[in-house]
XYZ file of C-alpha atoms in Angstrom:
509
model
C 30.243 42.087 33.729
C 29.836 41.449 37.457
C 32.445 44.045 38.419
C 30.873 46.663 36.157
C 27.509 45.994 37.766
C 28.982 46.733 41.198
C 30.445 50.022 39.984
C 27.168 51.097 38.361
C 28.406 50.904 34.743
C 25.280 49.177 33.433
C 25.989 49.831 29.739
C 29.413 48.229 30.108
C 27.938 45.329 32.091
C 25.351 44.842 29.346
C 27.984 44.709 26.602
C 30.153 42.185 28.454
C 27.092 40.212 29.554
C 25.927 39.847 25.954
C 29.368 38.563 24.960
C 29.417 35.934 27.718
C 25.853 34.845 26.888
C 26.936 34.341 23.271
C 29.910 32.162 24.241
C 27.947 30.070 26.750
C 25.201 29.551 24.183
C 27.363 28.590 21.193
C 30.894 27.787 22.390
C 30.847 26.476 25.978
C 28.742 23.861 27.747
C 28.909 25.214 31.300
C 25.515 25.512 33.009
C 26.792 27.541 35.958
C 28.640 30.042 33.765
C 25.621 30.288 31.460
C 23.322 30.974 34.404
C 25.676 33.653 35.765
C 25.912 35.276 32.336
C 22.139 35.501 31.877
C 21.718 36.698 35.468
C 24.284 39.508 35.089
C 22.820 40.563 31.752
C 19.356 40.561 33.338
C 20.582 42.827 36.155
C 22.136 45.271 33.695
C 18.989 45.384 31.562
C 16.789 45.801 34.656
C 18.711 48.876 35.765
C 18.717 50.274 32.232
C 14.931 49.946 32.097
C 14.727 47.167 29.481
C 12.470 45.108 31.698
C 10.959 42.639 29.246
C 14.409 41.545 28.098
C 15.635 41.430 31.687
C 12.747 39.144 32.643
C 13.619 36.794 29.778
C 17.278 36.555 30.802
C 16.440 35.952 34.468
C 14.173 33.079 33.427
C 16.924 31.632 31.211
C 19.346 31.880 34.132
C 16.865 30.083 36.360
C 16.508 27.313 33.752
C 20.300 26.914 33.555
C 20.696 26.719 37.341
C 17.734 24.351 37.739
C 19.810 21.496 36.314
C 22.510 21.877 38.990
C 22.323 19.727 42.120
C 22.662 22.521 44.707
C 19.997 25.242 44.725
C 21.856 28.333 45.980
C 22.415 29.757 42.499
C 18.795 29.185 41.594
C 17.695 30.966 44.776
C 19.809 33.988 43.856
C 18.480 34.433 40.338
C 14.899 33.682 41.383
C 15.100 36.549 43.872
C 16.298 38.904 41.122
C 13.356 37.808 38.980
C 10.923 38.308 41.873
C 12.197 41.853 42.509
C 11.767 42.694 38.819
C 8.265 41.224 38.742
C 7.311 43.300 41.792
C 8.528 46.453 40.102
C 6.654 45.508 36.919
C 3.427 45.165 38.904
C 3.244 41.358 38.656
C 2.765 41.073 42.394
C 1.176 37.626 42.433
C 3.978 36.055 40.389
C 6.670 37.757 42.447
C 5.047 36.782 45.727
C 4.795 33.124 44.676
C 8.496 32.993 43.804
C 9.412 34.667 47.110
C 7.298 32.336 49.215
C 8.943 29.322 47.581
C 12.418 30.865 47.890
C 11.821 31.732 51.562
C 10.729 28.158 52.280
C 13.559 26.565 50.298
C 16.192 28.804 51.920
C 15.032 27.645 55.345
C 15.020 24.036 54.179
C 18.566 24.233 52.757
C 19.858 26.233 55.730
C 20.801 29.331 53.702
C 20.388 32.296 56.094
C 21.261 34.923 53.466
C 18.453 33.532 51.310
C 15.968 33.683 54.184
C 17.059 37.251 54.887
C 16.834 38.502 51.305
C 13.563 36.765 50.487
C 12.140 38.065 53.787
C 13.028 41.628 52.791
C 11.349 41.232 49.403
C 8.230 39.696 50.967
C 8.121 42.709 53.290
C 8.239 45.005 50.230
C 5.334 43.146 48.632
C 3.340 43.296 51.863
C 3.834 47.082 51.979
C 2.406 47.489 48.471
C -0.606 45.455 49.603
C -0.792 47.647 52.732
C -0.306 44.601 55.000
C 1.690 46.328 57.730
C 1.626 43.412 60.153
C 2.891 40.998 57.493
C 5.616 43.431 56.450
C 6.724 43.903 60.061
C 6.897 40.130 60.632
C 9.106 39.479 57.601
C 11.203 42.528 58.468
C 11.905 41.252 61.997
C 13.158 37.939 60.600
C 15.408 39.683 58.065
C 16.770 42.188 60.601
C 17.677 39.419 63.058
C 19.580 37.457 60.389
C 21.327 40.566 59.046
C 22.504 41.545 62.540
C 23.525 37.984 63.459
C 25.558 37.317 60.301
C 26.796 40.840 59.622
C 25.026 41.309 56.275
C 25.740 45.018 55.735
C 23.702 45.644 52.589
C 20.734 43.731 53.990
C 20.925 45.730 57.249
C 20.626 48.942 55.224
C 17.718 47.525 53.203
C 16.023 46.590 56.469
C 16.296 50.222 57.644
C 14.870 51.360 54.296
C 11.859 49.067 54.638
C 11.501 49.939 58.340
C 11.229 53.594 57.350
C 8.556 52.654 54.799
C 6.554 50.905 57.527
C 6.735 54.018 59.730
C 5.741 56.219 56.791
C 2.647 54.192 55.902
C 1.743 54.017 59.594
C 1.695 57.838 59.682
C 4.931 58.462 61.580
C 7.000 60.668 59.237
C 9.499 61.860 61.878
C 10.342 58.279 62.802
C 10.560 57.324 59.124
C 12.942 60.182 58.341
C 15.190 59.295 61.261
C 15.345 55.673 60.047
C 16.125 56.707 56.456
C 18.925 59.036 57.555
C 20.449 56.298 59.716
C 20.413 53.976 56.702
C 21.879 56.752 54.541
C 24.901 57.106 56.844
C 25.513 53.348 56.690
C 25.088 53.274 52.900
C 27.657 56.054 52.404
C 30.074 54.283 54.735
C 29.663 51.048 52.775
C 30.077 52.539 49.274
C 29.760 56.055 47.894
C 27.150 56.954 45.251
C 25.402 53.579 45.471
C 21.862 52.575 44.533
C 21.062 52.371 48.255
C 22.087 56.001 48.739
C 19.769 57.081 45.922
C 16.807 55.097 47.293
C 17.253 56.454 50.823
C 17.729 60.052 49.651
C 14.485 60.158 47.694
C 12.611 58.542 50.576
C 14.043 61.148 52.957
C 12.917 63.867 50.510
C 9.326 62.584 50.693
C 9.358 62.726 54.474
C 10.767 66.266 54.435
C 7.934 67.273 52.111
C 5.363 65.762 54.478
C 6.885 67.630 57.407
C 7.056 70.964 55.554
C 10.849 70.980 55.317
C 10.822 71.763 51.597
C 14.357 73.159 51.332
C 15.897 70.099 52.954
C 13.738 67.849 50.799
C 14.874 69.660 47.641
C 18.520 69.101 48.593
C 17.905 65.368 49.056
C 15.989 64.898 45.809
C 18.461 66.890 43.706
C 21.225 64.594 44.948
C 19.116 61.454 44.341
C 18.197 62.622 40.849
C 21.867 63.138 40.028
C 22.739 59.630 41.244
C 19.933 58.030 39.238
C 21.078 59.845 36.088
C 24.693 58.835 36.687
C 23.758 55.171 37.094
C 21.206 55.278 34.235
C 18.628 53.663 36.528
C 15.379 54.473 34.707
C 13.136 53.226 37.528
C 14.762 55.352 40.228
C 14.988 58.312 37.843
C 11.240 58.132 37.154
C 10.424 58.089 40.872
C 12.833 60.961 41.597
C 11.158 63.068 38.890
C 7.815 62.574 40.614
C 9.159 63.640 44.010
C 10.906 66.637 42.431
C 7.601 67.653 40.835
C 5.733 67.348 44.133
C 8.350 69.483 45.909
C 8.158 72.139 43.185
C 4.367 72.242 43.471
C 4.748 72.739 47.230
C 7.159 75.609 46.509
C 4.622 77.262 44.195
C 6.416 76.282 40.955
C 3.288 74.894 39.302
C 4.441 74.762 35.684
C 7.735 73.067 36.457
C 6.109 70.745 38.989
C 3.441 69.481 36.574
C 6.040 69.100 33.804
C 8.235 66.897 36.019
C 5.214 64.789 37.047
C 4.352 64.297 33.375
C 7.947 63.314 32.647
C 7.814 60.820 35.518
C 4.652 59.232 34.110
C 6.186 58.953 30.629
C 9.393 57.376 31.922
C 7.680 54.844 34.192
C 5.083 53.958 31.548
C 7.971 52.981 29.281
C 9.100 50.455 31.901
C 5.772 48.801 32.671
C 2.123 49.943 32.470
C 1.346 48.131 35.726
C 4.099 49.119 38.155
C 3.222 50.563 41.557
C 5.551 53.534 41.110
C 3.623 54.530 37.971
C 0.341 54.431 39.899
C 1.792 56.828 42.496
C 2.964 59.212 39.761
C -0.379 59.038 37.911
C -2.193 59.844 41.155
C 0.135 62.771 41.932
C -0.291 64.181 38.407
C -4.074 63.755 38.517
C -4.282 65.598 41.839
C -2.048 68.391 40.521
C -4.181 68.831 37.401
C -7.394 68.850 39.448
C -6.119 71.979 41.163
C -5.720 73.644 37.774
C -8.639 75.298 36.017
C -9.753 73.713 32.722
C -7.771 70.537 33.431
C -10.586 68.355 34.769
C -10.782 65.858 31.899
C -7.005 65.352 31.758
C -6.882 65.004 35.552
C -9.571 62.337 35.589
C -7.811 60.364 32.853
C -4.657 60.169 34.979
C -6.687 59.264 38.065
C -8.428 56.498 36.111
C -5.041 55.198 34.927
C -3.847 55.146 38.548
C -7.035 53.353 39.585
C -6.507 50.694 36.906
C -3.046 49.912 38.278
C -4.103 49.922 41.938
C -7.033 47.657 41.080
C -4.626 45.230 39.412
C -2.396 45.360 42.502
C -5.378 44.925 44.842
C -4.756 48.085 46.898
C -8.324 48.821 48.005
C -7.472 51.877 50.142
C -5.972 53.660 47.136
C -8.962 52.680 44.979
C -11.406 54.265 47.429
C -9.351 57.467 47.535
C -9.242 57.620 43.751
C -12.989 57.054 43.417
C -13.628 59.963 45.768
C -11.267 62.193 43.769
C -12.811 61.199 40.438
C -16.368 61.857 41.555
C -15.428 65.097 43.286
C -13.929 66.341 40.008
C -17.405 66.854 38.559
C -16.610 64.815 35.422
C -18.700 61.900 36.686
C -21.746 62.372 38.833
C -22.473 59.417 41.092
C -25.963 60.716 41.744
C -26.684 60.947 38.031
C -27.330 57.233 37.829
C -29.108 56.797 41.143
C -32.511 57.609 39.675
C -35.709 55.668 39.216
C -35.537 53.859 35.896
C -38.297 53.787 33.287
C -39.279 50.354 34.543
C -39.885 51.791 38.014
C -36.893 50.170 39.687
C -35.139 52.377 42.222
C -31.504 51.586 41.405
C -30.235 53.785 44.204
C -32.200 51.807 46.769
C -30.809 48.552 45.382
C -27.235 49.762 45.687
C -27.682 51.231 49.145
C -29.179 47.974 50.433
C -26.159 45.977 49.249
C -25.464 44.461 45.832
C -26.386 40.830 45.223
C -24.065 39.856 42.368
C -25.585 36.379 42.048
C -28.641 37.888 40.356
C -26.295 38.718 37.465
C -24.713 35.270 37.431
C -21.585 36.531 39.208
C -20.358 34.561 42.210
C -17.313 36.099 43.869
C -15.779 36.800 47.262
C -13.676 39.626 45.829
C -14.966 42.836 47.376
C -13.253 44.865 44.659
C -15.584 43.438 42.000
C -18.673 44.208 44.073
C -17.328 47.683 44.838
C -16.605 48.396 41.183
C -20.126 47.390 40.165
C -21.672 49.534 42.884
C -19.517 52.517 42.094
C -19.424 52.514 38.301
C -22.672 50.794 37.260
C -24.890 53.862 37.759
C -22.474 56.264 36.012
C -21.854 57.170 32.374
C -18.210 56.114 32.565
C -16.587 53.980 29.889
C -15.384 50.807 31.566
C -12.489 48.490 30.722
C -13.150 44.897 31.857
C -10.024 42.746 32.077
C -9.516 39.094 32.902
C -8.600 35.682 31.543
C -10.886 33.793 29.172
C -13.889 32.352 30.997
C -13.845 34.533 34.128
C -17.107 36.275 33.171
C -16.258 39.598 31.538
C -19.536 39.653 29.618
C -21.473 38.958 32.830
C -19.818 42.033 34.333
C -20.766 44.047 31.256
C -24.398 42.945 31.418
C -24.556 43.724 35.135
C -23.215 47.226 34.515
C -25.807 47.672 31.756
C -28.724 46.584 33.975
C -27.612 48.900 36.779
C -27.332 51.916 34.478
C -29.851 54.433 33.191
C -29.432 52.803 29.785
C -30.999 49.564 30.965
C -34.047 50.014 28.709
C -31.762 50.453 25.688
C -30.089 47.644 23.731
C -27.144 45.610 24.985
C -24.997 44.880 21.936
C -22.101 42.450 22.287
C -19.593 41.766 19.529
C -16.645 39.377 19.408
C -13.949 41.550 17.822
C -11.667 38.543 17.461
C -14.171 36.915 15.087
C -14.294 39.901 12.709
C -12.231 39.705 9.542
C -9.973 42.676 8.910
C -11.860 43.583 5.723
C -15.340 43.538 7.294
C -14.612 44.831 10.804
C -14.969 48.498 9.811
C -18.319 47.850 8.136
C -19.624 45.778 11.056
C -18.831 48.476 13.593
C -19.500 51.655 11.619
C -21.988 50.527 8.959
C -21.959 51.076 5.208
C -24.143 52.308 2.361
C -25.433 50.326 -0.575
C -22.710 49.856 -3.162
C -19.923 51.001 -0.850
C -17.946 47.876 -1.754
C -18.375 44.666 -3.710
C -21.207 42.657 -2.198
C -22.812 45.599 -0.355
C -26.242 45.128 -1.923
C -27.939 47.237 0.729
C -27.056 49.734 3.434
C -26.348 48.526 6.966
C -26.394 50.195 10.353
C -23.137 49.720 12.271
C -23.180 48.009 15.641
C -21.997 51.161 17.412
C -25.026 53.072 16.143
C -27.285 50.076 16.808
C -26.273 50.294 20.480
C -27.321 53.954 20.636
C -28.987 54.646 23.977
C -27.766 51.384 25.442
C -24.452 49.593 26.013
C -21.870 48.302 23.539
C -19.651 45.435 24.719
C -16.506 45.036 22.598
C -15.135 41.600 23.447
C -11.438 40.959 22.664
C -10.959 44.537 21.450
C -7.221 44.001 21.274
C -7.739 41.678 18.278
C -8.995 44.525 16.080
C -6.644 46.039 13.464
C -4.663 48.952 14.866
C -6.189 51.544 12.529
C -9.687 50.491 13.578
C -8.732 50.811 17.232
C -7.716 54.411 16.507
C -11.189 55.067 15.017
C -12.815 53.500 18.070
C -10.756 55.755 20.316
C -12.385 58.761 18.624
C -15.807 57.308 19.420
C -14.806 56.718 23.035
C -13.594 60.309 23.340
C -16.394 62.130 21.502
C -19.353 59.697 21.366
C -19.771 60.678 17.709
C -19.882 58.222 14.810
C -19.263 59.231 11.220
C -21.720 56.924 9.485
C -20.979 55.686 5.974
C -24.696 55.358 5.153
C -26.407 58.065 3.043
C -27.816 61.005 4.956
C -31.581 61.182 5.511
C -31.996 64.274 3.290
C -30.711 62.331 0.270
C -33.254 59.533 0.839
C -30.661 57.029 -0.183
C -29.950 58.746 -3.530
C -26.877 60.713 -2.561
C -23.403 59.779 -3.748
C -21.769 56.788 -2.146
C -19.507 57.789 0.744
C -21.341 60.989 1.670
C -22.508 60.157 5.153
C -23.585 61.898 8.349
C -22.260 62.454 11.813
C -24.472 61.044 14.511
C -24.206 61.478 18.270
C -24.400 58.134 19.997
C -25.394 57.734 23.647
C -23.693 54.438 24.374
C -22.485 55.668 27.725
C -20.874 52.347 28.568
C -18.575 51.345 25.760
C -17.158 48.257 27.385
C -13.928 46.948 25.814
C -12.595 43.661 27.120
C-alpha cells in the first residue's frame, strides 16, 4: 500500500490498504501496523477525493498511535489529518492540530516534524491572508529543510514562497520561484504531485502576466498529471485555471464550461473548501460578463461568499459584496430609506452599527459587517452557527434594519414540527383537507407576508418539504391550499390560489 502510494497508484493503494485494515482489525493485535494501515488508506482515499472516509481513517490511525509510548507516528498521521482538514475548509480544526504538532515536535526534538508542521501552518496563514505569519513559519521550515537536506520539504517551501510573492502582488518573482521548484521536483521524481501543483501555479502567474500560451502549456500538462494520478482535488483546481485561460483567449463557452466542471468536482469533495470558493468566484465573475446571466452569477458569488465567510477571509468578502451589489440584482440603496416609523436607517448604518441594541455582543467585525451590508437589502439570508450563539437575534436585527420592519416577524422551530403537520403549518390548509381540519388555516409563510420569516433548524424538515420551500425562496410565490376568495369557502377542497408573498428575508438557520 505504501509503495503504491509513492508511485501514484491510489486505487491499488486503497485496495491493499483495505486488506491490511481488515487483518489488523480482526486478525492481528499490532497497534503500530494498524495505525500505518489506516494512515495509508486515508492517504489513498484523500487523493481519490473520498474525503469523509479519509478523515475517519486518519482519526482511527491517530487513536491507534496514541497508545504507543513514542509520539513520532502520531505526529505523522496528525499532520495528514490537518492537511485534509485544511483542504476541506475546517481551518480552525486543522490549525489547532498543527499548533500542537509544531509544539510537540520541538519538545521531542523532531526537526522533520517542526519543518512539516511549519509548512502547513504557513499554508493556513496564507488562506487567512496573514502574510507575516506565513513568512515566519516558512523561514523556520526553509532553514530546517536546508540544514537536514529534506528535499521534498525544500520544494514545498519554494511552492509556498511563490504563493507569498503572488499574494503580495509580485507575479514575476512568484513565477521564478515556482519554476525553480519545478526543476527540483522533476529531478527528484518524474510526474509527481509536486510537479502538478507547481505547474498549475506557474500557469496562474503566466495568466496574470499575459503569457497565455505559456500558461496553457503548463496547465495542460498539470491537468494530464492530475488525471493520471486520479487526484480529484488537483483536477478540480486545474479545470478552473484552464477555464480562466480559455476565457482570456476568447473561448467563452469552453471557459465557462470548465469553470462549471471545476465547481461540480470540488463541491463533491467538500462544500467548504477554499479551492471551491476560488472557483465559485471565478465562475460568478465570468457569468457577470455574460448578458442574461445575472441571477446565476450572483448565486455563485453568494456561494463563494458563504465559504470565505466561514474561512474568515474578510478581503475576499468585501470584494464579493462589491461584485454582488454591482450586478444590479441587489440594490444597497433600496433599503437605505426612511421607514414608515420615521427612522432613517441609512443614517444609522453610516454612523456605525451598535449591535448591543439587538442583544448581540461580539468583537467579530464580520458579523457587524454582514448586518450593515445585508440588513437593508431584500436578500434571503442563511444564518449558521452552533446552538445558543444567537441566530434568532441576528434574524431579528436584520428584520428591524429592513424596510419590512413594520411587517410581522414570524419565527418557527422546524425541528418541533411533526412530519405530518409541517406542510400544513407552513403552507396552510382548507377546512376538511384532512382528518381534524375543522377550519381553514393560513400558513406561516403567508402570515409573514410583508415581513420576515425565520425558519429555525430548517435542516430538520422532511426533504420533500425542503424542496417546496426552495420554490418559495426562488419565486416568492406560495400555492395556498385554502379555498380561493371567489368561492367564499364553498369551492371544492384542494382548489387553492397562488399568492405572491413579500417576505424578502426568508431566514433559514
